[in-house]
């Protein structure tokens, strides 16, 4: 199985409105609630692709109970969330149906005490025994040490399990030094990490900081990768309008599934780019239309950046 870690799980709530206007009252045309957080979105995409996946992290309070109830009905996903006293956060996405733009509101999450963190570490160590790969995703809830991901990477490496890190800020800075197999920052996270706003240079610099491979999400421009096998840029066939929430998580699912399948890097990047683009066209994070994915997979392009240079 593939293990995804979402320390700051969420109940994702998506509102759709005809047009989002500041300081105005809005009539909501549709409401969708789903278990969320980056790693949970990754798990949902992996399960849709047919990979057995286990989710872990924290869940607590009434919101956490709803998350677990919804996960119980998700085919292919095993719930291994660790209970906590605080309430799981909510995230609210407001989709403007006129423009396709999305406004996101994210709560901070529950405070995690030392005993709860110790319980999670025991669960994580146990779950690694059956894992083919692990993804460490998203923000840290209050109370979790800022170097938590670095420690989790070291535990996975000791267990011989390849690990992908998808976070930002200081957790990314500390985590990358622990030598994860793959790091997947977005453009702003990459610039914050390296101080460079030139993606090709920043991706190479990030890899020198410890990661075996760095795959940067560049939004509608696709992915840029610096790996032991070479440097590539992968792009969808055209710029797509839609809901970008969860597009990066779909890319992580593509990278993870390509890793466990033993695909060469260009094929991994093609899969990740196509899944990310298909997720943009889907109404809710963690979803994609299989027909759109197949179309985009056939049309996505991968360019050898070293040859292009």
mmCIF file of C-alpha atoms in Angstrom:
data_model
loop_
_atom_site.group_PDB
_atom_site.id
_atom_site.type_symbol
_atom_site.label_atom_id
_atom_site.label_comp_id
_atom_site.label_asym_id
_atom_site.label_seq_id
_atom_site.Cartn_x
_atom_site.Cartn_y
_atom_site.Cartn_z
ATOM 1 C CA UNK A 1 0.000 0.000 0.000
ATOM 2 C CA UNK A 2 0.887 3.678 -0.295
ATOM 3 C CA UNK A 3 0.813 5.701 2.936
ATOM 4 C CA UNK A 4 -0.215 9.352 3.008
ATOM 5 C CA UNK A 5 0.340 11.504 6.096
ATOM 6 C CA UNK A 6 -1.896 14.517 6.711
ATOM 7 C CA UNK A 7 -1.086 15.858 10.147
ATOM 8 C CA UNK A 8 -3.588 18.701 9.701
ATOM 9 C CA UNK A 9 -6.594 16.904 8.213
ATOM 10 C CA UNK A 10 -9.685 18.908 7.370
ATOM 11 C CA UNK A 11 -13.305 18.796 6.383
ATOM 12 C CA UNK A 12 -13.263 20.513 2.996
ATOM 13 C CA UNK A 13 -16.388 22.541 2.288
ATOM 14 C CA UNK A 14 -16.885 23.881 -1.242
ATOM 15 C CA UNK A 15 -19.468 26.579 -1.923
ATOM 16 C CA UNK A 16 -20.438 27.480 -5.484
ATOM 17 C CA UNK A 17 -21.887 30.918 -6.130
ATOM 18 C CA UNK A 18 -22.933 32.513 -9.435
ATOM 19 C CA UNK A 19 -20.546 35.429 -8.845
ATOM 20 C CA UNK A 20 -18.364 36.278 -5.831
ATOM 21 C CA UNK A 21 -18.541 39.974 -4.877
ATOM 22 C CA UNK A 22 -16.931 41.622 -1.817
ATOM 23 C CA UNK A 23 -19.289 43.057 0.823
ATOM 24 C CA UNK A 24 -22.326 41.388 -0.797
ATOM 25 C CA UNK A 25 -24.791 38.706 0.221
ATOM 26 C CA UNK A 26 -24.520 35.524 -1.850
ATOM 27 C CA UNK A 27 -26.924 32.717 -2.618
ATOM 28 C CA UNK A 28 -25.011 29.412 -2.652
ATOM 29 C CA UNK A 29 -26.005 27.193 -5.575
ATOM 30 C CA UNK A 30 -24.191 24.044 -4.372
ATOM 31 C CA UNK A 31 -22.401 22.777 -1.257
ATOM 32 C CA UNK A 32 -19.982 19.816 -1.246
ATOM 33 C CA UNK A 33 -18.326 18.385 1.896
ATOM 34 C CA UNK A 34 -15.386 15.970 1.675
ATOM 35 C CA UNK A 35 -12.577 14.695 3.912
ATOM 36 C CA UNK A 36 -9.611 16.911 3.107
ATOM 37 C CA UNK A 37 -6.108 18.047 3.734
ATOM 38 C CA UNK A 38 -3.407 17.539 1.128
ATOM 39 C CA UNK A 39 -2.583 13.921 1.921
ATOM 40 C CA UNK A 40 -6.250 12.929 1.982
ATOM 41 C CA UNK A 41 -6.698 14.469 -1.477
ATOM 42 C CA UNK A 42 -3.637 12.531 -2.653
ATOM 43 C CA UNK A 43 -5.132 9.335 -1.235
ATOM 44 C CA UNK A 44 -8.423 9.886 -3.037
ATOM 45 C CA UNK A 45 -6.669 10.261 -6.398
ATOM 46 C CA UNK A 46 -4.493 7.206 -5.762
ATOM 47 C CA UNK A 47 -7.539 5.130 -4.836
ATOM 48 C CA UNK A 48 -9.308 6.229 -8.028
ATOM 49 C CA UNK A 49 -6.249 5.027 -9.970
ATOM 50 C CA UNK A 50 -6.556 1.631 -8.282
ATOM 51 C CA UNK A 51 -3.770 1.822 -5.683
ATOM 52 C CA UNK A 52 -4.481 0.654 -2.116
ATOM 53 C CA UNK A 53 -3.791 3.607 0.161
ATOM 54 C CA UNK A 54 -3.797 4.246 3.906
ATOM 55 C CA UNK A 55 -4.278 7.703 5.407
ATOM 56 C CA UNK A 56 -2.903 8.744 8.766
ATOM 57 C CA UNK A 57 -2.601 11.969 10.728
ATOM 58 C CA UNK A 58 -4.957 13.368 13.354
ATOM 59 C CA UNK A 59 -8.737 13.558 13.661
ATOM 60 C CA UNK A 60 -10.719 14.967 16.564
ATOM 61 C CA UNK A 61 -14.001 16.523 17.665
ATOM 62 C CA UNK A 62 -17.274 16.547 15.715
ATOM 63 C CA UNK A 63 -15.528 17.620 12.509
ATOM 64 C CA UNK A 64 -13.029 14.799 12.831
ATOM 65 C CA UNK A 65 -15.892 12.349 13.292
ATOM 66 C CA UNK A 66 -17.474 13.530 10.042
ATOM 67 C CA UNK A 67 -14.123 13.122 8.266
ATOM 68 C CA UNK A 68 -13.806 9.534 9.514
ATOM 69 C CA UNK A 69 -17.396 8.689 8.604
ATOM 70 C CA UNK A 70 -16.819 9.946 5.060
ATOM 71 C CA UNK A 71 -13.529 8.045 4.767
ATOM 72 C CA UNK A 72 -15.295 4.843 5.818
ATOM 73 C CA UNK A 73 -17.296 5.014 2.605
ATOM 74 C CA UNK A 74 -14.307 5.701 0.337
ATOM 75 C CA UNK A 75 -13.342 2.641 -1.701
ATOM 76 C CA UNK A 76 -9.660 1.727 -1.606
ATOM 77 C CA UNK A 77 -8.799 3.991 1.355
ATOM 78 C CA UNK A 78 -7.950 2.668 4.834
ATOM 79 C CA UNK A 79 -8.425 5.049 7.767
ATOM 80 C CA UNK A 80 -5.497 4.979 10.213
ATOM 81 C CA UNK A 81 -6.038 8.469 11.670
ATOM 82 C CA UNK A 82 -4.935 9.009 15.278
ATOM 83 C CA UNK A 83 -7.500 10.539 17.692
ATOM 84 C CA UNK A 84 -6.803 13.949 19.220
ATOM 85 C CA UNK A 85 -8.671 16.049 21.776
ATOM 86 C CA UNK A 86 -8.966 19.166 19.614
ATOM 87 C CA UNK A 87 -11.394 19.566 16.739
ATOM 88 C CA UNK A 88 -10.275 18.875 13.187
ATOM 89 C CA UNK A 89 -10.239 22.074 11.146
ATOM 90 C CA UNK A 90 -12.506 23.091 8.297
ATOM 91 C CA UNK A 91 -11.433 24.602 5.001
ATOM 92 C CA UNK A 92 -13.880 26.594 2.917
ATOM 93 C CA UNK A 93 -13.498 27.074 -0.838
ATOM 94 C CA UNK A 94 -15.817 29.547 -2.557
ATOM 95 C CA UNK A 95 -15.988 28.979 -6.316
ATOM 96 C CA UNK A 96 -17.091 31.865 -8.536
ATOM 97 C CA UNK A 97 -18.987 30.110 -11.339
ATOM 98 C CA UNK A 98 -18.740 33.142 -13.610
ATOM 99 C CA UNK A 99 -14.931 33.362 -13.604
ATOM 100 C CA UNK A 100 -13.945 29.917 -12.319
ATOM 101 C CA UNK A 101 -11.804 31.546 -9.616
ATOM 102 C CA UNK A 102 -11.633 30.016 -6.124
ATOM 103 C CA UNK A 103 -11.252 31.801 -2.778
ATOM 104 C CA UNK A 104 -9.871 29.579 0.011
ATOM 105 C CA UNK A 105 -10.282 29.980 3.800
ATOM 106 C CA UNK A 106 -8.191 27.624 5.979
ATOM 107 C CA UNK A 107 -8.568 27.199 9.744
ATOM 108 C CA UNK A 108 -5.361 26.536 11.773
ATOM 109 C CA UNK A 109 -6.249 23.082 13.123
ATOM 110 C CA UNK A 110 -6.266 21.506 16.603
ATOM 111 C CA UNK A 111 -3.474 21.817 19.149
ATOM 112 C CA UNK A 112 -1.569 18.530 19.384
ATOM 113 C CA UNK A 113 -0.180 17.642 22.805
ATOM 114 C CA UNK A 114 3.006 15.630 23.513
ATOM 115 C CA UNK A 115 1.104 12.418 24.287
ATOM 116 C CA UNK A 116 -0.869 12.702 21.043
ATOM 117 C CA UNK A 117 2.305 13.292 19.040
ATOM 118 C CA UNK A 118 3.927 10.250 20.673
ATOM 119 C CA UNK A 119 0.874 8.147 19.774
ATOM 120 C CA UNK A 120 1.125 9.274 16.160
ATOM 121 C CA UNK A 121 4.829 8.389 15.983
ATOM 122 C CA UNK A 122 4.048 4.861 17.180
ATOM 123 C CA UNK A 123 1.293 4.488 14.583
ATOM 124 C CA UNK A 124 3.503 5.870 11.799
ATOM 125 C CA UNK A 125 6.343 3.490 12.606
ATOM 126 C CA UNK A 126 3.941 0.538 12.529
ATOM 127 C CA UNK A 127 2.325 1.575 9.224
ATOM 128 C CA UNK A 128 5.673 1.900 7.435
ATOM 129 C CA UNK A 129 6.090 -1.875 7.631
ATOM 130 C CA UNK A 130 3.530 -2.392 4.852
ATOM 131 C CA UNK A 131 4.172 0.797 2.873
ATOM 132 C CA UNK A 132 5.702 0.899 -0.612
ATOM 133 C CA UNK A 133 5.998 4.703 -0.432
ATOM 134 C CA UNK A 134 4.928 7.510 1.878
ATOM 135 C CA UNK A 135 3.803 11.086 1.228
ATOM 136 C CA UNK A 136 4.166 13.731 3.943
ATOM 137 C CA UNK A 137 1.761 16.498 3.040
ATOM 138 C CA UNK A 138 0.556 19.888 4.149
ATOM 139 C CA UNK A 139 0.779 22.210 7.109
ATOM 140 C CA UNK A 140 1.600 21.303 10.697
ATOM 141 C CA UNK A 141 -1.142 21.749 13.304
ATOM 142 C CA UNK A 142 -0.296 23.805 16.411
ATOM 143 C CA UNK A 143 1.834 21.903 18.913
ATOM 144 C CA UNK A 144 3.610 19.679 16.378
ATOM 145 C CA UNK A 145 7.385 20.364 16.283
ATOM 146 C CA UNK A 146 8.489 22.439 13.296
ATOM 147 C CA UNK A 147 11.063 19.750 12.477
ATOM 148 C CA UNK A 148 8.429 17.000 12.490
ATOM 149 C CA UNK A 149 8.720 16.177 8.804
ATOM 150 C CA UNK A 150 12.498 15.891 9.016
ATOM 151 C CA UNK A 151 12.095 13.295 11.752
ATOM 152 C CA UNK A 152 9.422 11.389 9.810
ATOM 153 C CA UNK A 153 11.655 11.327 6.729
ATOM 154 C CA UNK A 154 14.518 9.835 8.733
ATOM 155 C CA UNK A 155 12.228 7.144 10.155
ATOM 156 C CA UNK A 156 11.010 6.252 6.641
ATOM 157 C CA UNK A 157 14.547 6.139 5.277
ATOM 158 C CA UNK A 158 15.604 3.811 8.109
ATOM 159 C CA UNK A 159 12.659 1.558 7.193
ATOM 160 C CA UNK A 160 13.696 1.592 3.521
ATOM 161 C CA UNK A 161 10.502 3.330 2.393
ATOM 162 C CA UNK A 162 10.808 6.087 -0.260
ATOM 163 C CA UNK A 163 9.281 9.363 0.874
ATOM 164 C CA UNK A 164 7.818 12.416 -0.858
ATOM 165 C CA UNK A 165 7.555 15.742 0.993
ATOM 166 C CA UNK A 166 4.960 18.364 0.037
ATOM 167 C CA UNK A 167 4.940 21.307 2.426
ATOM 168 C CA UNK A 168 6.311 24.836 2.706
ATOM 169 C CA UNK A 169 8.117 27.300 4.944
ATOM 170 C CA UNK A 170 10.334 26.162 7.783
ATOM 171 C CA UNK A 171 8.973 22.572 7.764
ATOM 172 C CA UNK A 172 10.143 22.325 4.137
ATOM 173 C CA UNK A 173 13.514 23.906 4.914
ATOM 174 C CA UNK A 174 14.179 21.422 7.705
ATOM 175 C CA UNK A 175 12.615 18.497 5.913
ATOM 176 C CA UNK A 176 14.649 18.801 2.730
ATOM 177 C CA UNK A 177 17.870 18.527 4.760
ATOM 178 C CA UNK A 178 16.734 15.034 5.856
ATOM 179 C CA UNK A 179 17.130 13.878 2.225
ATOM 180 C CA UNK A 180 13.639 12.885 1.073
ATOM 181 C CA UNK A 181 13.381 11.044 -2.235
ATOM 182 C CA UNK A 182 11.127 13.699 -3.780
ATOM 183 C CA UNK A 183 10.178 17.231 -2.756
ATOM 184 C CA UNK A 184 7.236 18.902 -4.522
ATOM 185 C CA UNK A 185 7.016 22.621 -3.721
ATOM 186 C CA UNK A 186 4.896 25.106 -5.626
ATOM 187 C CA UNK A 187 6.508 28.178 -7.182
ATOM 188 C CA UNK A 188 6.095 30.424 -4.124
ATOM 189 C CA UNK A 189 7.337 27.739 -1.706
ATOM 190 C CA UNK A 190 10.341 27.137 -3.950
ATOM 191 C CA UNK A 191 11.172 30.852 -4.091
ATOM 192 C CA UNK A 192 10.846 31.172 -0.314
ATOM 193 C CA UNK A 193 13.153 28.194 0.181
ATOM 194 C CA UNK A 194 15.895 29.269 -2.218
ATOM 195 C CA UNK A 195 15.508 33.048 -2.505
ATOM 196 C CA UNK A 196 15.356 32.706 -6.311
ATOM 197 C CA UNK A 197 12.330 33.495 -8.468
ATOM 198 C CA UNK A 198 13.881 31.829 -11.532
ATOM 199 C CA UNK A 199 12.314 28.336 -11.433
ATOM 200 C CA UNK A 200 15.065 26.348 -13.186
ATOM 201 C CA UNK A 201 17.785 27.786 -10.963
ATOM 202 C CA UNK A 202 15.653 27.462 -7.823
ATOM 203 C CA UNK A 203 14.802 23.816 -8.557
ATOM 204 C CA UNK A 204 18.466 22.897 -8.924
ATOM 205 C CA UNK A 205 19.346 24.851 -5.787
ATOM 206 C CA UNK A 206 16.627 23.069 -3.816
ATOM 207 C CA UNK A 207 17.999 19.703 -4.897
ATOM 208 C CA UNK A 208 21.466 20.668 -3.669
ATOM 209 C CA UNK A 209 19.923 21.231 -0.228
ATOM 210 C CA UNK A 210 19.353 17.495 0.188
ATOM 211 C CA UNK A 211 16.436 16.128 -1.845
ATOM 212 C CA UNK A 212 17.183 13.386 -4.349
ATOM 213 C CA UNK A 213 14.648 14.962 -6.730
ATOM 214 C CA UNK A 214 12.721 18.241 -6.751
ATOM 215 C CA UNK A 215 9.515 18.635 -8.771
ATOM 216 C CA UNK A 216 8.145 22.173 -8.730
ATOM 217 C CA UNK A 217 4.484 22.928 -9.514
ATOM 218 C CA UNK A 218 4.282 25.971 -11.775
ATOM 219 C CA UNK A 219 0.503 26.245 -11.921
ATOM 220 C CA UNK A 220 -0.847 26.319 -15.487
ATOM 221 C CA UNK A 221 2.724 26.010 -16.826
ATOM 222 C CA UNK A 222 3.026 22.444 -15.533
ATOM 223 C CA UNK A 223 5.961 20.893 -13.669
ATOM 224 C CA UNK A 224 9.704 21.473 -13.570
ATOM 225 C CA UNK A 225 11.892 18.620 -12.318
ATOM 226 C CA UNK A 226 15.522 18.276 -11.244
ATOM 227 C CA UNK A 227 16.300 14.576 -10.720
ATOM 228 C CA UNK A 228 19.287 12.203 -10.674
ATOM 229 C CA UNK A 229 18.315 11.156 -14.226
ATOM 230 C CA UNK A 230 18.099 14.673 -15.668
ATOM 231 C CA UNK A 231 16.061 17.857 -15.785
ATOM 232 C CA UNK A 232 12.658 18.102 -17.460
ATOM 233 C CA UNK A 233 9.720 20.439 -17.939
ATOM 234 C CA UNK A 234 6.276 18.833 -18.284
ATOM 235 C CA UNK A 235 3.225 20.759 -19.466
ATOM 236 C CA UNK A 236 -0.452 20.138 -20.291
ATOM 237 C CA UNK A 237 -1.531 20.703 -23.899
ATOM 238 C CA UNK A 238 -3.158 24.057 -23.070
ATOM 239 C CA UNK A 239 -3.850 26.397 -20.163
ATOM 240 C CA UNK A 240 -6.995 25.228 -18.391
ATOM 241 C CA UNK A 241 -9.570 27.220 -16.448
ATOM 242 C CA UNK A 242 -11.218 25.626 -13.457
ATOM 243 C CA UNK A 243 -10.701 24.902 -9.766
ATOM 244 C CA UNK A 244 -6.948 24.668 -9.000
ATOM 245 C CA UNK A 245 -7.593 23.447 -5.437
ATOM 246 C CA UNK A 246 -6.130 19.965 -5.233
ATOM 247 C CA UNK A 247 -4.225 20.130 -8.540
ATOM 248 C CA UNK A 248 -0.890 19.889 -6.725
ATOM 249 C CA UNK A 249 -2.193 16.957 -4.679
ATOM 250 C CA UNK A 250 -3.146 15.149 -7.887
ATOM 251 C CA UNK A 251 0.399 15.744 -9.151
ATOM 252 C CA UNK A 252 1.751 14.163 -5.953
ATOM 253 C CA UNK A 253 -0.456 11.114 -6.594
ATOM 254 C CA UNK A 254 0.998 10.864 -10.082
ATOM 255 C CA UNK A 255 4.560 11.089 -8.815
ATOM 256 C CA UNK A 256 3.967 8.520 -6.068
ATOM 257 C CA UNK A 257 2.224 6.028 -8.327
ATOM 258 C CA UNK A 258 4.967 6.430 -10.914
ATOM 259 C CA UNK A 259 7.568 5.813 -8.235
ATOM 260 C CA UNK A 260 6.001 2.555 -7.007
ATOM 261 C CA UNK A 261 5.468 1.435 -10.626
ATOM 262 C CA UNK A 262 9.152 2.006 -11.367
ATOM 263 C CA UNK A 263 8.448 4.411 -14.253
ATOM 264 C CA UNK A 264 11.283 6.528 -15.691
ATOM 265 C CA UNK A 265 11.100 10.185 -14.763
ATOM 266 C CA UNK A 266 9.607 11.486 -18.045
ATOM 267 C CA UNK A 267 6.699 9.024 -17.702
ATOM 268 C CA UNK A 268 6.184 9.959 -14.045
ATOM 269 C CA UNK A 269 6.042 13.633 -14.956
ATOM 270 C CA UNK A 270 3.624 13.039 -17.825
ATOM 271 C CA UNK A 271 1.299 11.156 -15.467
ATOM 272 C CA UNK A 272 1.576 13.825 -12.764
ATOM 273 C CA UNK A 273 0.925 16.668 -15.215
ATOM 274 C CA UNK A 274 -2.107 14.953 -16.733
ATOM 275 C CA UNK A 275 -3.614 14.196 -13.308
ATOM 276 C CA UNK A 276 -2.999 17.753 -12.138
ATOM 277 C CA UNK A 277 -4.683 19.190 -15.229
ATOM 278 C CA UNK A 278 -7.609 16.764 -14.928
ATOM 279 C CA UNK A 279 -8.046 17.837 -11.299
ATOM 280 C CA UNK A 280 -8.332 21.490 -12.374
ATOM 281 C CA UNK A 281 -11.286 20.510 -14.565
ATOM 282 C CA UNK A 282 -12.994 18.592 -11.734
ATOM 283 C CA UNK A 283 -15.459 20.343 -9.407
ATOM 284 C CA UNK A 284 -13.871 19.180 -6.115
ATOM 285 C CA UNK A 285 -10.308 18.590 -4.840
ATOM 286 C CA UNK A 286 -9.280 14.943 -4.954
ATOM 287 C CA UNK A 287 -11.416 14.176 -8.004
ATOM 288 C CA UNK A 288 -10.739 13.767 -11.721
ATOM 289 C CA UNK A 289 -12.623 12.540 -14.751
ATOM 290 C CA UNK A 290 -10.948 9.365 -16.114
ATOM 291 C CA UNK A 291 -11.753 10.318 -19.712
ATOM 292 C CA UNK A 292 -10.217 13.782 -19.287
ATOM 293 C CA UNK A 293 -7.188 12.216 -17.625
ATOM 294 C CA UNK A 294 -6.707 9.809 -20.537
ATOM 295 C CA UNK A 295 -7.010 12.670 -23.039
ATOM 296 C CA UNK A 296 -4.537 14.861 -21.169
ATOM 297 C CA UNK A 297 -2.117 11.968 -20.622
ATOM 298 C CA UNK A 298 -1.912 11.456 -24.383
ATOM 299 C CA UNK A 299 -1.435 15.178 -25.032
ATOM 300 C CA UNK A 300 0.955 16.227 -22.241
ATOM 301 C CA UNK A 301 4.518 17.049 -23.269
ATOM 302 C CA UNK A 302 7.859 16.554 -21.524
ATOM 303 C CA UNK A 303 10.903 18.560 -22.632
ATOM 304 C CA UNK A 304 14.500 17.734 -21.742
ATOM 305 C CA UNK A 305 15.697 20.997 -20.167
ATOM 306 C CA UNK A 306 19.363 20.093 -20.505
ATOM 307 C CA UNK A 307 19.043 19.524 -24.268
ATOM 308 C CA UNK A 308 16.975 22.697 -24.613
ATOM 309 C CA UNK A 309 19.717 24.676 -22.869
#
